[in-house]
Short mmCIF file of C-alpha atoms (C1' of nucleotides) in Angstrom, two decimals:
data_model
loop_
_atom_site.label_atom_id
_atom_site.label_comp_id
_atom_site.label_asym_id
_atom_site.label_seq_id
_atom_site.Cartn_x
_atom_site.Cartn_y
_atom_site.Cartn_z
CA MET T 1 16.46 23.55 5.95
CA THR T 2 17.46 26.96 7.32
CA GLN T 3 18.56 27.89 3.82
CA ILE T 4 15.22 26.83 2.41
CA LYS T 5 13.50 29.02 4.97
CA GLN T 6 15.76 31.93 4.04
CA ILE T 7 14.83 31.56 0.40
CA GLN T 8 11.22 31.39 1.42
CA SER T 9 11.54 34.67 3.36
CA HIS T 10 13.06 36.34 0.33
CA LEU T 11 10.23 35.17 -1.84
CA THR T 12 7.68 36.33 0.70
CA ILE T 13 9.20 39.81 0.86
CA SER T 14 9.48 40.12 -2.89
CA GLY T 15 5.90 38.92 -3.28
CA THR T 16 6.87 36.05 -5.54
CA LEU T 17 6.12 33.27 -3.04
CA LEU T 18 2.71 32.75 -4.47
CA ASP T 19 4.31 32.10 -7.80
CA PRO T 20 3.39 28.43 -8.24
CA TYR T 21 6.73 27.37 -9.67
CA ALA T 22 8.78 28.92 -6.91
CA ALA T 23 6.37 27.58 -4.29
CA GLY T 24 6.46 24.14 -5.88
CA LYS T 25 10.21 24.04 -5.57
CA ILE T 26 10.03 25.03 -1.90
CA ILE T 27 7.31 22.50 -1.15
CA SER T 28 9.09 19.61 -2.79
CA LEU T 29 12.31 20.46 -0.96
CA CYS T 30 10.53 20.53 2.41
CA ALA T 31 8.42 17.49 1.74
CA GLU T 32 11.43 15.34 0.98
CA SER T 33 13.06 15.95 4.35
CA ASP T 34 11.66 14.83 7.71
CA ASP T 35 8.18 15.01 9.30
CA ASP T 36 8.46 18.48 10.73
CA HIS T 37 9.25 19.94 7.37
CA LEU T 38 6.38 18.13 5.73
CA SER T 39 3.95 19.98 7.99
CA HIS T 40 5.77 23.19 7.02
CA ALA T 41 5.30 22.33 3.37
CA TYR T 42 1.63 21.62 4.04
CA LYS T 43 1.09 25.04 5.65
CA LEU T 44 2.66 26.70 2.66
CA PHE T 45 0.55 24.54 0.36
CA LEU T 46 -2.62 25.71 2.09
CA GLN T 47 -1.72 29.36 1.51
CA LEU T 48 -1.41 28.98 -2.22
CA SER T 49 -4.30 30.19 -4.33
CA TYR T 50 -3.03 28.55 -7.48
CA ARG T 51 -1.46 25.11 -7.41
CA THR T 52 0.15 23.24 -10.23
CA LYS T 53 -0.42 19.51 -10.66
CA PHE T 54 3.19 19.09 -9.65
CA ILE T 55 2.40 20.66 -6.28
CA TRP T 56 -0.67 18.46 -5.71
CA ASN T 57 1.30 15.38 -6.67
CA THR T 58 4.17 16.29 -4.39
CA MET T 59 1.87 16.65 -1.39
CA ILE T 60 0.15 13.33 -2.14
CA ARG T 61 3.46 11.54 -2.64
CA SER T 62 5.00 12.98 0.51
CA PHE T 63 2.13 12.12 2.83
CA THR T 64 2.09 8.60 1.44
CA ALA T 65 5.82 8.28 2.00
CA LYS T 66 5.34 9.37 5.62
CA ASN T 67 2.71 6.67 6.21
CA GLU T 68 -0.14 9.13 6.16
CA ALA T 69 -2.08 7.54 3.36
CA PHE T 70 -5.41 8.88 4.59
CA LYS T 71 -4.11 12.45 4.49
CA ALA T 72 -2.76 11.82 0.99
CA LEU T 73 -6.13 10.56 -0.21
CA THR T 74 -7.92 13.50 1.38
CA ILE T 75 -5.67 15.85 -0.56
CA TYR T 76 -6.45 13.88 -3.72
CA LYS T 77 -10.18 14.38 -3.15
CA THR T 78 -9.66 18.08 -2.60
CA MET T 79 -7.70 18.16 -5.83
CA LEU T 80 -10.61 16.64 -7.73
CA ARG T 81 -13.12 18.97 -6.10
CA SER T 82 -11.00 21.96 -7.03
CA GLY T 83 -11.34 20.94 -10.65
CA TYR T 84 -7.86 19.57 -11.30
CA LEU T 85 -7.47 16.43 -13.38
CA PRO T 86 -5.10 13.80 -12.01
CA ASN T 87 -2.29 12.71 -14.32
CA ASN T 88 -0.11 9.61 -14.55
CA TYR T 89 2.01 10.76 -11.61
CA THR T 90 -1.03 11.32 -9.43
CA PHE T 91 -2.31 7.82 -10.12
CA SER T 92 0.96 6.10 -9.35
CA PHE T 93 1.08 7.92 -6.02
CA ILE T 94 -2.50 7.29 -4.97
CA PHE T 95 -2.45 3.59 -5.84
CA LYS T 96 0.54 3.29 -3.59
CA ALA T 97 -1.36 5.14 -0.86
CA CYS T 98 -4.31 2.76 -1.25
CA CYS T 99 -2.15 -0.32 -0.81
CA THR T 100 -1.76 0.07 2.91
CA ASP T 101 -5.25 0.50 4.24
CA HIS T 102 -7.64 1.69 1.56
CA LEU T 103 -7.83 -1.11 -0.96
CA SER T 104 -11.45 -0.64 -1.94
CA LEU T 105 -10.90 3.06 -2.55
CA GLY T 106 -8.16 2.00 -4.91
CA PHE T 107 -10.68 0.16 -7.05
CA VAL T 108 -12.74 3.36 -7.36
CA PHE T 109 -9.66 5.27 -8.43
CA HIS T 110 -8.92 2.53 -10.95
CA SER T 111 -12.07 3.39 -12.88
CA GLN T 112 -11.08 7.06 -12.82
CA ALA T 113 -7.72 6.10 -14.28
CA ILE T 114 -9.47 4.16 -17.04
CA LYS T 115 -11.75 7.11 -17.87
CA LEU T 116 -8.82 9.47 -18.09
CA GLY T 117 -6.83 7.04 -20.21
CA TRP T 118 -3.98 6.36 -17.82
CA GLU T 119 -4.65 2.71 -17.05
CA SER T 120 -2.14 1.24 -19.45
CA TYR T 121 0.57 3.73 -18.69
CA ASP T 122 3.40 1.56 -17.35
CA PHE T 123 3.92 3.14 -13.93
CA VAL T 124 0.19 3.31 -13.33
CA LEU T 125 -0.32 -0.28 -14.47
CA ASN T 126 2.40 -1.53 -12.15
CA GLY T 127 0.77 0.36 -9.31
CA LEU T 128 -2.57 -1.26 -10.15
CA ILE T 129 -1.09 -4.76 -10.29
CA HIS T 130 0.46 -4.11 -6.92
CA LEU T 131 -2.86 -2.84 -5.56
CA TYR T 132 -4.86 -5.87 -6.71
CA SER T 133 -2.10 -8.20 -5.55
CA MET T 134 -2.15 -6.69 -2.07
CA SER T 135 -5.91 -7.13 -1.84
CA GLY T 136 -5.57 -10.78 -2.87
CA SER T 137 -7.58 -10.21 -6.06
CA MET T 138 -5.33 -12.30 -8.21
CA GLY T 139 -7.84 -12.57 -11.06
CA PRO T 140 -7.79 -8.86 -11.93
CA ALA T 141 -4.07 -8.66 -11.09
CA ARG T 142 -3.35 -11.41 -13.60
CA THR T 143 -5.56 -9.83 -16.28
CA LEU T 144 -3.73 -6.53 -15.88
CA PHE T 145 -0.40 -8.32 -15.97
CA ASP T 146 -1.36 -10.09 -19.19
CA SER T 147 -2.52 -6.81 -20.71
CA SER T 148 0.79 -5.14 -20.05
CA ALA T 149 2.78 -4.29 -23.13
CA ALA T 150 5.92 -3.38 -21.25
CA ARG T 151 6.37 -5.87 -18.44
CA ASP T 152 9.48 -5.23 -16.41
CA ILE T 153 10.96 -6.58 -13.16
CA ILE T 154 8.54 -4.45 -11.17
CA THR T 155 5.51 -5.90 -12.96
CA TRP T 156 6.66 -9.48 -12.44
CA THR T 157 7.63 -8.93 -8.83
CA ALA T 158 4.33 -7.24 -8.02
CA LEU T 159 2.41 -10.27 -9.30
CA ILE T 160 4.74 -12.72 -7.54
CA ASN T 161 4.11 -10.88 -4.29
CA GLY T 162 0.39 -11.17 -4.88
CA TYR T 163 0.58 -14.95 -5.23
CA VAL T 164 2.85 -15.11 -2.20
CA LYS T 165 0.43 -13.06 -0.16
CA SER T 166 -2.52 -15.25 -1.11
CA GLY T 167 -0.51 -18.36 -0.24
CA GLN T 168 -0.15 -19.66 -3.80
CA VAL T 169 3.56 -20.36 -3.63
CA SER T 170 3.74 -22.68 -6.60
CA ALA T 171 2.06 -20.09 -8.83
CA ALA T 172 4.56 -17.56 -7.51
CA ARG T 173 7.43 -19.93 -8.21
CA GLU T 174 6.28 -20.58 -11.72
CA LEU T 175 6.27 -16.86 -12.46
CA PHE T 176 9.60 -16.48 -10.74
CA ASP T 177 11.16 -19.16 -12.92
CA ASN T 178 9.73 -17.55 -16.04
CA MET T 179 10.95 -14.05 -15.28
CA PRO T 180 13.24 -12.82 -18.01
CA GLU T 181 15.40 -11.03 -15.48
CA LYS T 182 15.69 -11.14 -11.69
CA ASN T 183 17.14 -8.80 -9.14
CA ALA T 184 17.63 -8.86 -5.37
CA VAL T 185 14.05 -7.74 -4.72
CA SER T 186 12.52 -10.52 -6.81
CA TRP T 187 14.72 -13.15 -5.14
CA SER T 188 13.80 -11.73 -1.78
CA ALA T 189 10.08 -11.84 -2.61
CA MET T 190 10.28 -15.52 -3.52
CA ILE T 191 12.38 -16.42 -0.47
CA HIS T 192 9.86 -14.66 1.70
CA GLY T 193 7.06 -16.57 -0.03
CA TYR T 194 8.58 -19.88 1.05
CA VAL T 195 9.13 -18.62 4.58
CA GLN T 196 5.49 -17.54 4.84
CA VAL T 197 4.15 -20.98 4.10
CA GLY T 198 6.72 -22.72 6.25
CA LEU T 199 8.87 -24.14 3.44
CA PHE T 200 12.09 -23.14 5.14
CA LYS T 201 14.43 -25.55 3.41
CA GLU T 202 13.19 -24.31 0.05
CA ALA T 203 13.78 -20.73 1.22
CA LEU T 204 17.40 -21.50 2.08
CA GLU T 205 17.90 -23.39 -1.14
CA LEU T 206 16.73 -20.34 -3.04
CA PHE T 207 18.99 -18.10 -0.99
CA ASN T 208 21.86 -20.33 -1.97
CA GLN T 209 20.89 -20.37 -5.61
CA MET T 210 20.63 -16.61 -5.60
CA GLN T 211 24.28 -16.35 -4.72
CA ILE T 212 25.25 -18.95 -7.30
CA CYS T 213 23.50 -16.75 -9.86
CA GLY T 214 25.71 -13.88 -8.76
CA CYS T 215 22.96 -11.83 -7.22
CA ARG T 216 23.94 -10.10 -3.99
CA PRO T 217 21.23 -10.45 -1.36
CA ASN T 218 19.64 -7.28 -0.02
CA HIS T 219 18.30 -6.76 3.51
CA GLY T 220 14.99 -8.39 2.63
CA GLY T 221 16.63 -11.55 1.32
CA ILE T 222 18.89 -11.76 4.35
CA VAL T 223 15.95 -11.31 6.72
CA GLY T 224 14.01 -14.06 4.94
CA ALA T 225 16.95 -16.47 5.05
CA LEU T 226 17.58 -15.73 8.75
CA THR T 227 13.94 -16.42 9.55
CA ALA T 228 14.24 -19.76 7.78
CA CYS T 229 17.39 -20.54 9.82
CA ALA T 230 15.52 -19.68 13.01
CA PHE T 231 12.76 -22.16 12.28
CA LEU T 232 15.15 -24.87 11.09
CA GLY T 233 17.57 -24.43 13.96
CA ALA T 234 20.19 -23.89 11.27
CA LEU T 235 22.75 -22.16 13.45
CA ASP T 236 25.78 -22.67 11.20
CA ILE T 237 24.04 -21.19 8.19
CA GLY T 238 22.69 -18.37 10.36
CA ARG T 239 26.18 -17.58 11.61
CA TRP T 240 27.47 -17.60 8.07
CA ILE T 241 24.80 -15.09 7.07
CA HIS T 242 25.67 -12.91 10.07
CA ALA T 243 29.31 -12.96 8.98
CA TYR T 244 28.21 -12.06 5.46
CA VAL T 245 26.32 -9.06 6.81
CA ASP T 246 29.38 -7.87 8.76
CA ARG T 247 31.81 -8.57 5.94
CA ASN T 248 29.76 -6.54 3.50
CA GLY T 249 29.17 -3.68 5.88
CA MET T 250 25.41 -4.11 5.71
CA GLU T 251 23.65 -1.92 8.23
CA LEU T 252 22.22 -3.57 11.35
CA ASP T 253 18.88 -1.85 10.97
CA ARG T 254 15.75 -2.71 12.94
CA MET T 255 14.61 -5.55 10.77
CA MET T 256 18.02 -7.08 10.28
CA GLY T 257 18.69 -6.83 14.00
CA THR T 258 15.37 -8.43 14.88
CA ALA T 259 15.91 -11.24 12.39
CA LEU T 260 19.36 -11.96 13.87
CA ILE T 261 18.02 -11.90 17.43
CA GLU T 262 15.28 -14.30 16.45
CA MET T 263 17.70 -16.63 14.70
CA TYR T 264 20.15 -16.77 17.61
CA ALA T 265 17.41 -17.08 20.22
CA LYS T 266 15.63 -19.90 18.38
CA CYS T 267 18.94 -21.68 17.80
CA GLY T 268 19.76 -21.66 21.50
CA CYS T 269 22.34 -18.84 21.55
CA ILE T 270 20.52 -16.44 23.80
CA GLU T 271 23.69 -14.58 24.83
CA THR T 272 24.59 -13.87 21.21
CA ALA T 273 21.01 -12.69 20.69
CA CYS T 274 21.51 -10.26 23.59
CA SER T 275 24.74 -8.93 22.18
CA VAL T 276 23.12 -8.30 18.79
CA PHE T 277 20.39 -6.43 20.63
CA ASP T 278 23.00 -4.30 22.42
CA LYS T 279 24.72 -3.44 19.15
CA MET T 280 21.53 -2.16 17.54
CA LEU T 281 21.31 1.61 17.39
CA ASP T 282 17.59 1.83 16.92
CA ARG T 283 15.54 -0.69 18.91
CA ASP T 284 11.83 -0.73 18.33
CA VAL T 285 9.01 -2.75 19.84
CA PHE T 286 9.75 -5.68 17.51
CA ALA T 287 13.36 -6.00 18.66
CA TYR T 288 12.35 -5.80 22.32
CA THR T 289 9.50 -8.26 21.93
CA CYS T 290 11.67 -10.70 20.07
CA LEU T 291 14.35 -10.73 22.77
CA ILE T 292 11.82 -10.85 25.61
CA SER T 293 10.31 -13.90 23.97
CA GLY T 294 13.75 -15.46 23.49
CA LEU T 295 14.67 -14.94 27.13
CA ALA T 296 11.35 -16.41 28.27
CA ASN T 297 11.93 -19.46 26.07
CA HIS T 298 15.36 -19.94 27.64
CA GLY T 299 13.90 -20.02 31.12
CA GLN T 300 15.21 -16.56 31.90
CA GLY T 301 11.91 -14.99 32.85
CA CYS T 302 13.46 -12.54 35.26
CA ARG T 303 15.71 -11.08 32.59
CA ALA T 304 12.71 -10.95 30.28
CA ILE T 305 10.76 -8.92 32.82
CA LYS T 306 13.75 -6.65 33.43
CA LEU T 307 14.01 -6.02 29.70
CA PHE T 308 10.32 -5.18 29.68
CA GLY T 309 11.07 -2.54 32.33
CA ARG T 310 14.01 -1.17 30.35
CA MET T 311 11.76 -0.85 27.35
CA LYS T 312 9.51 1.46 29.32
CA ASN T 313 12.50 3.55 30.45
CA GLU T 314 13.67 3.97 26.89
CA GLY T 315 10.26 5.15 25.77
CA VAL T 316 9.38 2.19 23.55
CA ALA T 317 5.71 1.35 23.92
CA PRO T 318 4.88 -2.35 24.24
CA ASN T 319 2.17 -3.79 22.02
CA GLU T 320 -0.23 -6.71 22.41
CA VAL T 321 2.40 -9.26 21.36
CA THR T 322 4.87 -7.92 23.93
CA PHE T 323 2.33 -8.62 26.65
CA ILE T 324 1.84 -12.18 25.46
CA CYS T 325 5.60 -12.73 25.76
CA VAL T 326 5.98 -11.08 29.16
CA LEU T 327 2.96 -12.87 30.58
CA SER T 328 4.25 -16.20 29.36
CA ALA T 329 7.62 -15.39 30.97
CA CYS T 330 5.82 -14.86 34.30
CA SER T 331 3.83 -18.00 33.77
CA ARG T 332 6.89 -20.19 33.29
CA MET T 333 8.68 -18.68 36.26
CA GLY T 334 5.66 -19.08 38.49
CA LEU T 335 5.56 -15.31 39.08
CA VAL T 336 1.83 -15.11 39.67
CA ASP T 337 1.65 -11.70 41.38
CA GLU T 338 3.95 -10.07 38.85
CA GLY T 339 1.90 -11.55 36.03
CA LEU T 340 -1.40 -10.40 37.51
CA ARG T 341 0.02 -6.92 37.99
CA ILE T 342 1.23 -6.75 34.39
CA PHE T 343 -2.13 -8.02 33.12
CA LYS T 344 -3.89 -5.29 35.09
CA ASN T 345 -1.48 -2.61 33.83
CA MET T 346 -2.13 -3.59 30.26
CA ARG T 347 -5.35 -1.67 30.17
CA GLU T 348 -4.82 0.79 33.00
CA VAL T 349 -1.33 2.00 32.15
CA HIS T 350 -0.78 1.09 28.51
CA GLY T 351 -4.30 1.40 27.20
CA ILE T 352 -4.24 -1.99 25.52
CA GLU T 353 -7.44 -4.00 25.86
CA PRO T 354 -6.57 -7.63 26.69
CA GLY T 355 -7.50 -9.99 23.86
CA VAL T 356 -8.41 -13.65 23.98
CA GLN T 357 -4.72 -14.55 23.81
CA HIS T 358 -3.94 -12.53 26.91
CA TYR T 359 -6.68 -14.34 28.77
CA GLY T 360 -5.02 -17.52 27.55
CA CYS T 361 -1.79 -16.39 29.21
CA LEU T 362 -3.65 -15.51 32.38
CA VAL T 363 -5.27 -18.94 32.57
CA ASP T 364 -1.87 -20.51 31.96
CA LEU T 365 -0.28 -18.34 34.68
CA LEU T 366 -2.84 -19.32 37.29
CA GLY T 367 -3.15 -22.89 36.09
CA ARG T 368 0.54 -23.73 36.19
CA ALA T 369 0.72 -22.30 39.69
CA GLY T 370 -2.01 -24.73 40.72
CA MET T 371 -4.68 -22.06 41.17
CA LEU T 372 -7.21 -24.05 39.18
CA GLU T 373 -10.29 -22.47 40.72
CA GLU T 374 -9.06 -18.97 39.86
CA ALA T 375 -8.16 -20.12 36.36
CA LYS T 376 -11.62 -21.58 35.91
CA LYS T 377 -13.13 -18.33 37.12
CA VAL T 378 -11.14 -16.37 34.52
CA VAL T 379 -12.49 -18.65 31.77
CA ARG T 380 -16.04 -18.17 33.05
CA ASP T 381 -15.85 -14.38 33.43
CA MET T 382 -13.74 -13.35 30.45
CA PRO T 383 -15.50 -10.90 28.14
CA MET T 384 -15.15 -13.04 25.01
CA GLU T 385 -15.57 -16.71 24.12
CA PRO T 386 -12.57 -18.82 25.14
CA ASP T 387 -10.62 -20.29 22.27
CA SER T 388 -8.63 -23.50 22.02
CA TYR T 389 -5.59 -21.89 23.65
CA VAL T 390 -7.50 -20.68 26.68
CA LEU T 391 -9.16 -24.05 27.24
CA GLY T 392 -5.95 -25.85 26.26
CA ALA T 393 -4.07 -23.96 28.98
CA LEU T 394 -6.74 -24.95 31.50
CA LEU T 395 -6.61 -28.56 30.37
CA ASN T 396 -2.84 -28.62 30.60
CA ALA T 397 -3.06 -27.23 34.13
CA CYS T 398 -5.49 -30.02 35.01
CA ARG T 399 -3.01 -32.55 33.71
CA VAL T 400 -0.10 -31.10 35.70
CA HIS T 401 -2.10 -30.88 38.89
CA GLY T 402 -4.04 -34.09 38.38
CA ASN T 403 -7.55 -32.68 38.36
CA VAL T 404 -9.62 -35.23 36.45
CA ASP T 405 -13.05 -33.66 37.03
CA LEU T 406 -12.09 -30.25 35.71
CA SER T 407 -10.36 -31.89 32.72
CA GLU T 408 -13.56 -33.66 31.77
CA GLU T 409 -15.52 -30.46 32.10
CA THR T 410 -12.97 -28.57 30.00
CA VAL T 411 -12.93 -31.19 27.27
CA GLU T 412 -16.73 -31.11 27.13
CA ASN T 413 -16.50 -27.36 26.72
CA LEU T 414 -13.97 -27.83 23.89
CA VAL T 415 -16.15 -30.43 22.18
CA GLU T 416 -19.18 -28.14 22.32
CA ARG T 417 -17.20 -25.46 20.56
CA CYS T 418 -15.83 -27.92 18.01
CA ILE T 419 -12.23 -27.05 18.90
CA ASP T 420 -11.39 -30.58 20.01
CA HIS T 421 -8.50 -31.41 17.68
CA GLY T 422 -6.65 -34.70 18.19
CA GLY T 423 -4.26 -33.27 20.77
CA VAL T 424 -7.11 -32.49 23.16
CA HIS T 425 -8.25 -36.11 23.31
CA VAL T 426 -4.72 -37.42 23.62
CA LEU T 427 -4.21 -35.04 26.53
CA LEU T 428 -7.40 -36.26 28.21
CA SER T 429 -6.42 -39.86 27.71
CA ASN T 430 -3.02 -39.13 29.29
CA ILE T 431 -4.76 -37.52 32.25
CA TYR T 432 -6.87 -40.65 32.77
CA ALA T 433 -3.75 -42.78 32.40
CA SER T 434 -1.84 -40.93 35.09
CA SER T 435 -4.76 -41.38 37.49
CA LYS T 436 -4.89 -45.04 36.45
CA GLN T 437 -8.46 -44.91 35.10
CA TRP T 438 -7.68 -47.33 32.31
CA HIS T 439 -11.26 -47.95 31.22
CA CYS T 440 -11.57 -44.20 30.52
CA VAL T 441 -8.34 -44.24 28.53
CA VAL T 442 -9.77 -46.98 26.33
CA LYS T 443 -13.03 -45.04 25.96
CA VAL T 444 -11.27 -41.89 24.74
CA ARG T 445 -9.05 -43.81 22.31
CA LYS T 446 -12.07 -45.68 20.91
CA GLY T 447 -13.99 -42.43 20.57
CA MET T 448 -11.09 -41.01 18.59
CA GLU T 449 -11.05 -43.99 16.27
CA GLU T 450 -14.78 -43.79 15.71
CA LYS T 451 -14.68 -40.09 14.92
CA ASN T 452 -11.52 -40.68 12.93
CA VAL T 453 -9.59 -37.92 14.70
CA ARG T 454 -5.86 -38.24 14.65
CA LYS T 455 -3.26 -36.19 16.36
CA ILE T 456 -0.83 -34.58 13.98
CA PRO T 457 2.61 -35.62 15.24
CA GLY T 458 4.76 -32.80 16.56
CA CYS T 459 8.00 -32.19 14.77
CA SER T 460 11.12 -30.10 15.15
CA PHE T 461 14.36 -29.34 13.38
CA ILE T 462 17.92 -28.97 14.46
CA GLU T 463 21.05 -28.46 12.45
CA VAL T 464 24.16 -30.46 13.30
CA ASP T 465 27.43 -29.87 11.43
CA GLY T 466 25.64 -27.90 8.75
CA LYS T 467 23.02 -30.58 8.12
CA VAL T 468 19.39 -29.99 9.03
CA CYS T 469 17.79 -32.98 10.81
CA GLU T 470 14.06 -33.33 11.21
CA PHE T 471 12.49 -35.12 14.18
CA VAL T 472 8.92 -36.32 14.31
CA ALA T 473 7.25 -37.35 17.57
CA GLY T 474 7.44 -41.11 18.01
CA ASP T 475 10.15 -41.51 15.40
CA ARG T 476 12.99 -43.62 16.80
CA SER T 477 14.94 -44.14 13.61
CA HIS T 478 17.86 -41.80 14.21
CA VAL T 479 21.25 -43.54 14.46
CA LEU T 480 22.06 -41.94 17.82
CA MET T 481 18.65 -42.71 19.33
CA GLU T 482 19.96 -44.82 22.22
CA ASP T 483 22.47 -42.22 23.37
CA THR T 484 19.86 -39.51 22.97
CA MET T 485 17.32 -41.36 25.10
CA LEU T 486 19.89 -42.01 27.81
CA LEU T 487 20.79 -38.34 27.92
CA LEU T 488 17.11 -37.36 27.99
CA PHE T 489 16.42 -39.68 30.93
CA GLY T 490 19.39 -38.14 32.69
CA ILE T 491 18.09 -34.61 32.12
CA ASP T 492 14.59 -35.61 33.17
CA LYS T 493 15.86 -37.14 36.41
CA HIS T 494 17.95 -34.08 37.15
CA LEU T 495 15.01 -31.76 36.54
CA LYS T 496 12.69 -33.78 38.72
CA SER T 497 15.13 -33.82 41.61
CA THR T 498 15.82 -30.09 41.50
CA ARG T 499 12.40 -28.78 40.61
CA LYS T 500 10.12 -31.17 42.35
CA CYS T 501 7.93 -28.50 43.82
CA MET T 502 7.38 -26.58 40.62
CA ALA T 503 5.11 -27.37 37.75
CA PHE T 504 7.59 -27.07 34.95
CA ASN T 505 5.77 -29.14 32.43
CA HIS T 506 5.09 -28.42 28.81
"C1'" DC F 1 8.00 14.30 -9.05
"C1'" DT F 2 6.70 8.17 -10.82
"C1'" DA F 3 6.94 1.43 -9.30
"C1'" DG F 4 8.40 -3.78 -6.42
"C1'" DG F 5 10.74 -6.37 -0.66
"C1'" DG F 6 11.59 -7.65 4.80
"C1'" DT F 7 10.50 -7.80 11.69
"C1'" DT F 8 7.65 -9.62 17.21
"C1'" DA F 9 3.57 -14.84 19.74
"C1'" DG F 10 1.72 -19.61 22.38
#
DNA sequence: CTAGGGTTAG
């Protein structure tokens, strides 16, 4: 960079800096390096009285690459106003800029591209297919795809991503199977598609098949497969993938690190999750949040809160999800004061306005601790309508602390808002059962039958010896059921004797 | 000077 600046000084002295070709070279060199230099390039850009299209394009491209799409589009508008016509390069850059946050503007620019005759130019067309795919407009995306004379991997993958994003996995899969050629990005897109809709086994199958086809997975594919492992409890496969990452010298970047932490935490290996976290060089809010959540889920609320403090010390700002995780850590540990303090700091220190989910955590925090009146007051005074989680937390607290009256009131509230899914009624019936009001139990069950509401059975996965087993609530068909039940009773007894005073339900 | 992918929640 110092050398670039030296050259620039020479040009300034010799009066040739305003030569557009020399300036263009300088600008593109600056713009390609880091943020600071982009603002330097921009200053230089503003001084120029004559700008080539190359210079305009470079500025638009660079701001887009630095996640400043709005700035890029502003420059594009200035370009038009100054009487310059955009070319194929310009359009590929601005469609990319529109993909993040300015989809509808993209449609306006599409008509400009048509007028100027660039629509069917391959790079522009791929950009357009990507744009429509990202906005979920699969009709136009498909039409453009069909109109393409030179479909390549990019074209196919852009459309596949569109179907994935709009939840049409089978349409995505059909395209994927018909692709003339696949690479790591297309495999990764399809794996991610399965993960998004919860088809984790299919995601892992595809990951497997990818390797059989001789395609080396990239970071995206690895991240997708690890996420699938996390949800399936597929620890052995997850470990294998981790070993693959190490063996191939793949960088433990933020996303890879977070995916590994999530996998280990969800598979019960919280210590390994911590050591992955420690090995990461660059830990962002996602990595922190993921580990905080993992610790909370392992009953290590104090460590979770400590990590939250460390995050602050290292200058990583928490976001709204982080607060959900920390608050739920407090809730499970019964740390009411700590939780209330953190809730208060959310707005006052971190400038994050609590959302309905944070109120849900607050109700849960107070409710589990037996402060039902306070919890009820939060529901009454919160600035937005309570949702099923808020009322569900209150109802659960009623169950734990045996408050039948407040449960009835809460269920009525849920019914009024039409958020009374099957689980709500089952919960109420259980509450009646534990207070031995059998006639009420019958009434609730009958009401459910009449309204034809059913509770969707809960289910979970765990992998044993490399095989993924699925368990559905109420299912007693597993070969080791008797041993399992005995062990569960043992654990339950142990918990009840050691934690009698605490409400550790749910 | 050009394009496609991936992370955190109860």
